[in-house]
Tab-separated table of C-alpha atoms in Angstrom:
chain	number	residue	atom	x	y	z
A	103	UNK	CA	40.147	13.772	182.343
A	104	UNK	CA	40.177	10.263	180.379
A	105	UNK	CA	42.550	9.743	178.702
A	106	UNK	CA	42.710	7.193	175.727
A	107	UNK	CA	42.204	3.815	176.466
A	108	UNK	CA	42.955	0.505	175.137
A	109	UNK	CA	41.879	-3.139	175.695
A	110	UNK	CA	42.507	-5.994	176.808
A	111	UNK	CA	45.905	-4.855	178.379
A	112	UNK	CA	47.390	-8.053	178.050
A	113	UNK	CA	46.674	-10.935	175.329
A	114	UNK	CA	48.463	-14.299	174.472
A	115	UNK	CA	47.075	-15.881	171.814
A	116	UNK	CA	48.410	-18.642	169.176
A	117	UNK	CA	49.455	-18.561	165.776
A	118	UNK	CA	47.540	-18.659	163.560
A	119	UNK	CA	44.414	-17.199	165.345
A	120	UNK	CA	42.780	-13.771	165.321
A	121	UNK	CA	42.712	-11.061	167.584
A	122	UNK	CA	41.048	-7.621	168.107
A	123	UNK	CA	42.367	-4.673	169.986
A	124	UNK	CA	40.238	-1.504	171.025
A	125	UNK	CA	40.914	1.823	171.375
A	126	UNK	CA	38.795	4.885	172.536
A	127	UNK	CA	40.054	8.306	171.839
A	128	UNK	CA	39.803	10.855	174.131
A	129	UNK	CA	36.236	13.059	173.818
A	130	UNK	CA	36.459	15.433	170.801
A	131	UNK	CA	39.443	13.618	168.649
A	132	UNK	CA	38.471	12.684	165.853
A	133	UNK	CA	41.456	10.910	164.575
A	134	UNK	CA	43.046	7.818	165.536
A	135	UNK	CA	46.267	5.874	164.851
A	136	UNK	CA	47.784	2.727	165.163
A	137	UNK	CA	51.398	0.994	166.111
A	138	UNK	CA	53.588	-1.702	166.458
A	139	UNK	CA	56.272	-1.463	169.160
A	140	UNK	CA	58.556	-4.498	169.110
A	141	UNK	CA	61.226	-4.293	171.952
A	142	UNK	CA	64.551	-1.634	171.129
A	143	UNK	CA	62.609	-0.225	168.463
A	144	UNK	CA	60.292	2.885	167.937
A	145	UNK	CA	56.899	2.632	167.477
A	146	UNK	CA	56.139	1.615	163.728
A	147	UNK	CA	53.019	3.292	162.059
A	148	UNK	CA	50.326	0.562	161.044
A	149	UNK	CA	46.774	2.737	160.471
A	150	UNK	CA	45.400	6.133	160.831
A	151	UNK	CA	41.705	7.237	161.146
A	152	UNK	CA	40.118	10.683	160.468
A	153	UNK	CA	36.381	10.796	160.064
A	154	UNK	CA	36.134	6.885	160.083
A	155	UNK	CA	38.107	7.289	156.722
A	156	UNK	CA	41.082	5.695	156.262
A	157	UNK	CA	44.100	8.358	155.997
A	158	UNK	CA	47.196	6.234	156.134
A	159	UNK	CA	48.801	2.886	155.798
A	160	UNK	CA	52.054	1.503	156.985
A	161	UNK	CA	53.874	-1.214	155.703
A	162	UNK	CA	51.857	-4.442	157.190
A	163	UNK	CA	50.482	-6.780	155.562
A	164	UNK	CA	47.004	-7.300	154.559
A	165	UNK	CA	46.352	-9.361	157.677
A	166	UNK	CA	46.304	-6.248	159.501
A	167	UNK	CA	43.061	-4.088	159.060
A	168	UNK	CA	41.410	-1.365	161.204
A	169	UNK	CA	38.185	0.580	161.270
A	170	UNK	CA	36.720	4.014	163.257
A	171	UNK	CA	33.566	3.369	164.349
A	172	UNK	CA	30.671	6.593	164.321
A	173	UNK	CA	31.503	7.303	168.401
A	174	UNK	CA	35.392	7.873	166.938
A	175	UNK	CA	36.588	4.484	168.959
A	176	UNK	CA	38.508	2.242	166.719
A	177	UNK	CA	39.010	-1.673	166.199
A	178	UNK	CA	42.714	-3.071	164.909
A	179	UNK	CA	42.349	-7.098	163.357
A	180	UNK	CA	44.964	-9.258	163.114
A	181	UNK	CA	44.474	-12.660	161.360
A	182	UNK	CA	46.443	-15.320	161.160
A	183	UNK	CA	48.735	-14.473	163.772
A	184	UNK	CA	52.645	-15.236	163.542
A	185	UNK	CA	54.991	-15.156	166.167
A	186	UNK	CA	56.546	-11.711	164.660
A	187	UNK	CA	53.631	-10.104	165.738
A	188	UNK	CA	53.713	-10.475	169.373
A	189	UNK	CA	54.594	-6.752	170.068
A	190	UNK	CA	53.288	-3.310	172.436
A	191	UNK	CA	49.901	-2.180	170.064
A	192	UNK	CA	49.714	1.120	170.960
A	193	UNK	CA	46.792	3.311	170.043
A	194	UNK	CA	46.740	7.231	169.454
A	195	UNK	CA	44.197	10.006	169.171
A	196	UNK	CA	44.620	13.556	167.504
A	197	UNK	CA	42.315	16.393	167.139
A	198	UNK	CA	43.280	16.054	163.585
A	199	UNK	CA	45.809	14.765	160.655
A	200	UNK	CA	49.802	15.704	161.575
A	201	UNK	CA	48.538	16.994	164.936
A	202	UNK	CA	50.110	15.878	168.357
A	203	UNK	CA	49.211	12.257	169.517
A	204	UNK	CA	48.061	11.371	172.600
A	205	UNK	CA	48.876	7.773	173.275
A	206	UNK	CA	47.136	4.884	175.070
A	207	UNK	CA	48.816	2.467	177.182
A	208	UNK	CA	49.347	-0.098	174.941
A	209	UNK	CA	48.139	-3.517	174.287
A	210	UNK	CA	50.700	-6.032	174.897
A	211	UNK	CA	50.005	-9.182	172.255
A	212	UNK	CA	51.806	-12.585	172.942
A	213	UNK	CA	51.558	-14.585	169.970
A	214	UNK	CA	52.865	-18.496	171.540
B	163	UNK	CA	60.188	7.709	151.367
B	164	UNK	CA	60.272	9.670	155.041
B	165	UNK	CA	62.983	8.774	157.314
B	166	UNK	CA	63.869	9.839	161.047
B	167	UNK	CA	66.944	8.829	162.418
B	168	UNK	CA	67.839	9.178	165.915
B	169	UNK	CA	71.815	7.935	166.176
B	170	UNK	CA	72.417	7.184	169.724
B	171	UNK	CA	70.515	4.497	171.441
B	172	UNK	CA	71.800	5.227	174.973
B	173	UNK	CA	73.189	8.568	176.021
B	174	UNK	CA	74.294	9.297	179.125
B	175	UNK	CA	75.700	12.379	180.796
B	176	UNK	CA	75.817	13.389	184.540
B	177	UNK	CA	73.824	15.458	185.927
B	178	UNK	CA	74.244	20.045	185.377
B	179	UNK	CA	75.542	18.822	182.264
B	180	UNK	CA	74.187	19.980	178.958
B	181	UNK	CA	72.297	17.130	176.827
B	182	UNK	CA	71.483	17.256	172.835
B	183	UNK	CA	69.833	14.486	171.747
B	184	UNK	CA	70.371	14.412	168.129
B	185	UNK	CA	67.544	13.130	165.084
B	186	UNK	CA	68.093	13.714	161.642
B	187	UNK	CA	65.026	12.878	158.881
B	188	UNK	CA	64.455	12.634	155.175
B	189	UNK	CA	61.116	13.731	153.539
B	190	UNK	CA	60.620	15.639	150.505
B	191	UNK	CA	57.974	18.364	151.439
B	192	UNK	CA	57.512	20.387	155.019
B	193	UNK	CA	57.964	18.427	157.924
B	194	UNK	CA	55.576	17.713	160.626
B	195	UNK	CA	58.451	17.305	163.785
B	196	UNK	CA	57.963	16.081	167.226
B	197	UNK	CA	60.163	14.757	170.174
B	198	UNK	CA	57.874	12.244	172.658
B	199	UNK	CA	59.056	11.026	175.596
B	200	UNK	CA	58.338	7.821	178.051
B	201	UNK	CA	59.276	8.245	181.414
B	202	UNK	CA	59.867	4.853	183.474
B	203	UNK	CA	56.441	3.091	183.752
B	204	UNK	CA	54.252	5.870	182.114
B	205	UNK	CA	52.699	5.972	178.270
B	206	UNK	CA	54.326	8.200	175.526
B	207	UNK	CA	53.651	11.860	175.670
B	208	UNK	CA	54.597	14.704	174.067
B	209	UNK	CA	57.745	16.858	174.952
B	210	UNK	CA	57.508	19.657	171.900
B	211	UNK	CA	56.771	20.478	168.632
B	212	UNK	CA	58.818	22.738	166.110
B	213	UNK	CA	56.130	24.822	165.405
B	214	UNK	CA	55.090	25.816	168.936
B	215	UNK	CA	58.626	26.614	169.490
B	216	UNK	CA	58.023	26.718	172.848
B	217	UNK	CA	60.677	25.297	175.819
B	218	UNK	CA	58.936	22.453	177.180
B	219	UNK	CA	60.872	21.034	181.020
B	220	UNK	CA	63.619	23.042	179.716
B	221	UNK	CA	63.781	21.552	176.442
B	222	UNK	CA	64.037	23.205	173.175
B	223	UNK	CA	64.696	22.233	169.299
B	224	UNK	CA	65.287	23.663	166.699
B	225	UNK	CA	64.227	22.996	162.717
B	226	UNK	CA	67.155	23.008	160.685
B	227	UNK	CA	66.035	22.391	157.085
B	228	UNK	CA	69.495	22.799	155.855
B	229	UNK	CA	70.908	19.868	157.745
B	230	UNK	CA	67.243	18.301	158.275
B	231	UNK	CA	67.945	18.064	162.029
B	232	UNK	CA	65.783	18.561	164.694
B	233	UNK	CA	67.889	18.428	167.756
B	234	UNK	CA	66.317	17.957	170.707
B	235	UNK	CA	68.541	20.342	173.725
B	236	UNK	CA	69.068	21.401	177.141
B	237	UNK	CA	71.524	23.454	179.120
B	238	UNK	CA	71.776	21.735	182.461
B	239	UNK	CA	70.257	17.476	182.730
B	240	UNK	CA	68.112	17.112	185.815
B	241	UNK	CA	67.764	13.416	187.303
B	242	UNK	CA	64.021	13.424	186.298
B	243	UNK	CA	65.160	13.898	182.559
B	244	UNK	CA	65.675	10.178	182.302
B	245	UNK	CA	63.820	8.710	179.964
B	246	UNK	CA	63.325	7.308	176.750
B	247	UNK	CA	63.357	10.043	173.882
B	248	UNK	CA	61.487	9.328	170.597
B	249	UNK	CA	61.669	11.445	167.337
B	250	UNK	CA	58.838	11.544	165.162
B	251	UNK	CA	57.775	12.912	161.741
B	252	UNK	CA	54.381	13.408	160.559
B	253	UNK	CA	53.573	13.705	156.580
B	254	UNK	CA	52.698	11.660	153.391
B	255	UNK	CA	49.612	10.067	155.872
B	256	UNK	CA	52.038	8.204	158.176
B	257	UNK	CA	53.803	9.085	161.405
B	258	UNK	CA	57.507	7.413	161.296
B	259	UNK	CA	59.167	7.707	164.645
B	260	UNK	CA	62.991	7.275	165.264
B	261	UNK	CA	64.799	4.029	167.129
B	262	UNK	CA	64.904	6.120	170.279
B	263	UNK	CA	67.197	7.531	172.174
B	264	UNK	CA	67.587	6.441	176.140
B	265	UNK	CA	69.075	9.312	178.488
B	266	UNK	CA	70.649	8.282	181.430
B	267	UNK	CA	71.216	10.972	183.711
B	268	UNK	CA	73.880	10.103	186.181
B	269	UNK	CA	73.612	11.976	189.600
């Protein structure tokens, strides 16, 4: 039974540059959702996907975008990385809206 | 604005004791409410869900729109109940989680 699954598992990148972090969901969901976990804190709410719509949008900034691609796997962008960003990404995949998630791993972004 | 609040960043308690792990929210229509865990070196799952009322591990809560708690309970800790403890609202297209709470379980 996959489960959902994120890459890379690790990143360190600089400031200032651009990263992409992948997410499949497992077989069947149709909606996934996006976090930032800084240390001590809870996961923070960044994007959610139903039917490669957009359904939700934290409070990042614009240098943070997403899309759900036709297979249901899903793309988060940073640009222009600061250091505040390094932080656990950590994908999730529902069935549907306000159902229960069913989290990745995690990405784990360095930003040096 | 939705809000979850979970007050206590560590708990601990020993263990055959009873634990509540408290969370508190603020949202103006009907709340979507959750409790996830993360056990030690595994991803965030699950633990319940106030409408499945259902005792997950031993584990209930229960809504209380009055005092817009969701109390996350158990009569007797077990060991294996350590963990980090994670409330989490869902409504208004976002998910807000709480701070979450770590329970120590002490043998």
């Amino acid at each position: 039974d996959a489960g959902v699954t994120q890459s890379p598992t690790h990143l360190i990148k600089t400031r200032g540059q651009q990263v992409t972090l992948r997410c499949s969901p497992i077989s069947g969901h149709k909606s996934v959702s996006w976090y930032q976990q800084v240390l001590g804190q809870g996961p923070q709410f960044i994007f959610q996907y139903y039917e490669k719509e957009e359904r939700g949008r934290g409070n990042f900034p614009d240098r943070f975008s997403a899309r759900q691609f036709p297979n249901y796997s899903s793309e988060l962008n940073v640009n222009a990385l600061l250091l505040g960003d390094s932080a656990l990404y950590l994908c999730a995949s529902m069935t549907g809206l306000n159902e229960k998630l069913f989290f990745g791993s995690g990405t784990q972004l360095s930003v040096l | 604005a939705q809000r979850v609040t979970q007050p206590e960043k560590l708990l601990s308690v020993f263990k055959g004791a009873p634990v509540e792990l408290k969370c508190n929210y603020s949202y103006s229509g009907s709340p979507e409410l959750f409790w996830y865990v993360q056990y030690s070196r595994q991803r965030l799952q699950l633990l319940l869900r106030h409408i499945s009322r259902e005792s997950i591990k031993g584990f209930t809560a229960d809504l209380n729109k009055g005092e817009t708690s969701f109390h996350l309970k158990k009569p007797f800790a077990q060991e294996e109940d350590s963990a980090m403890y994670y409330c989490a609202l869902a409504g208004d297209q976002k998910v807000t989680f709480g701070i979450g709470t770590k329970l120590q379980v002490i043998p």
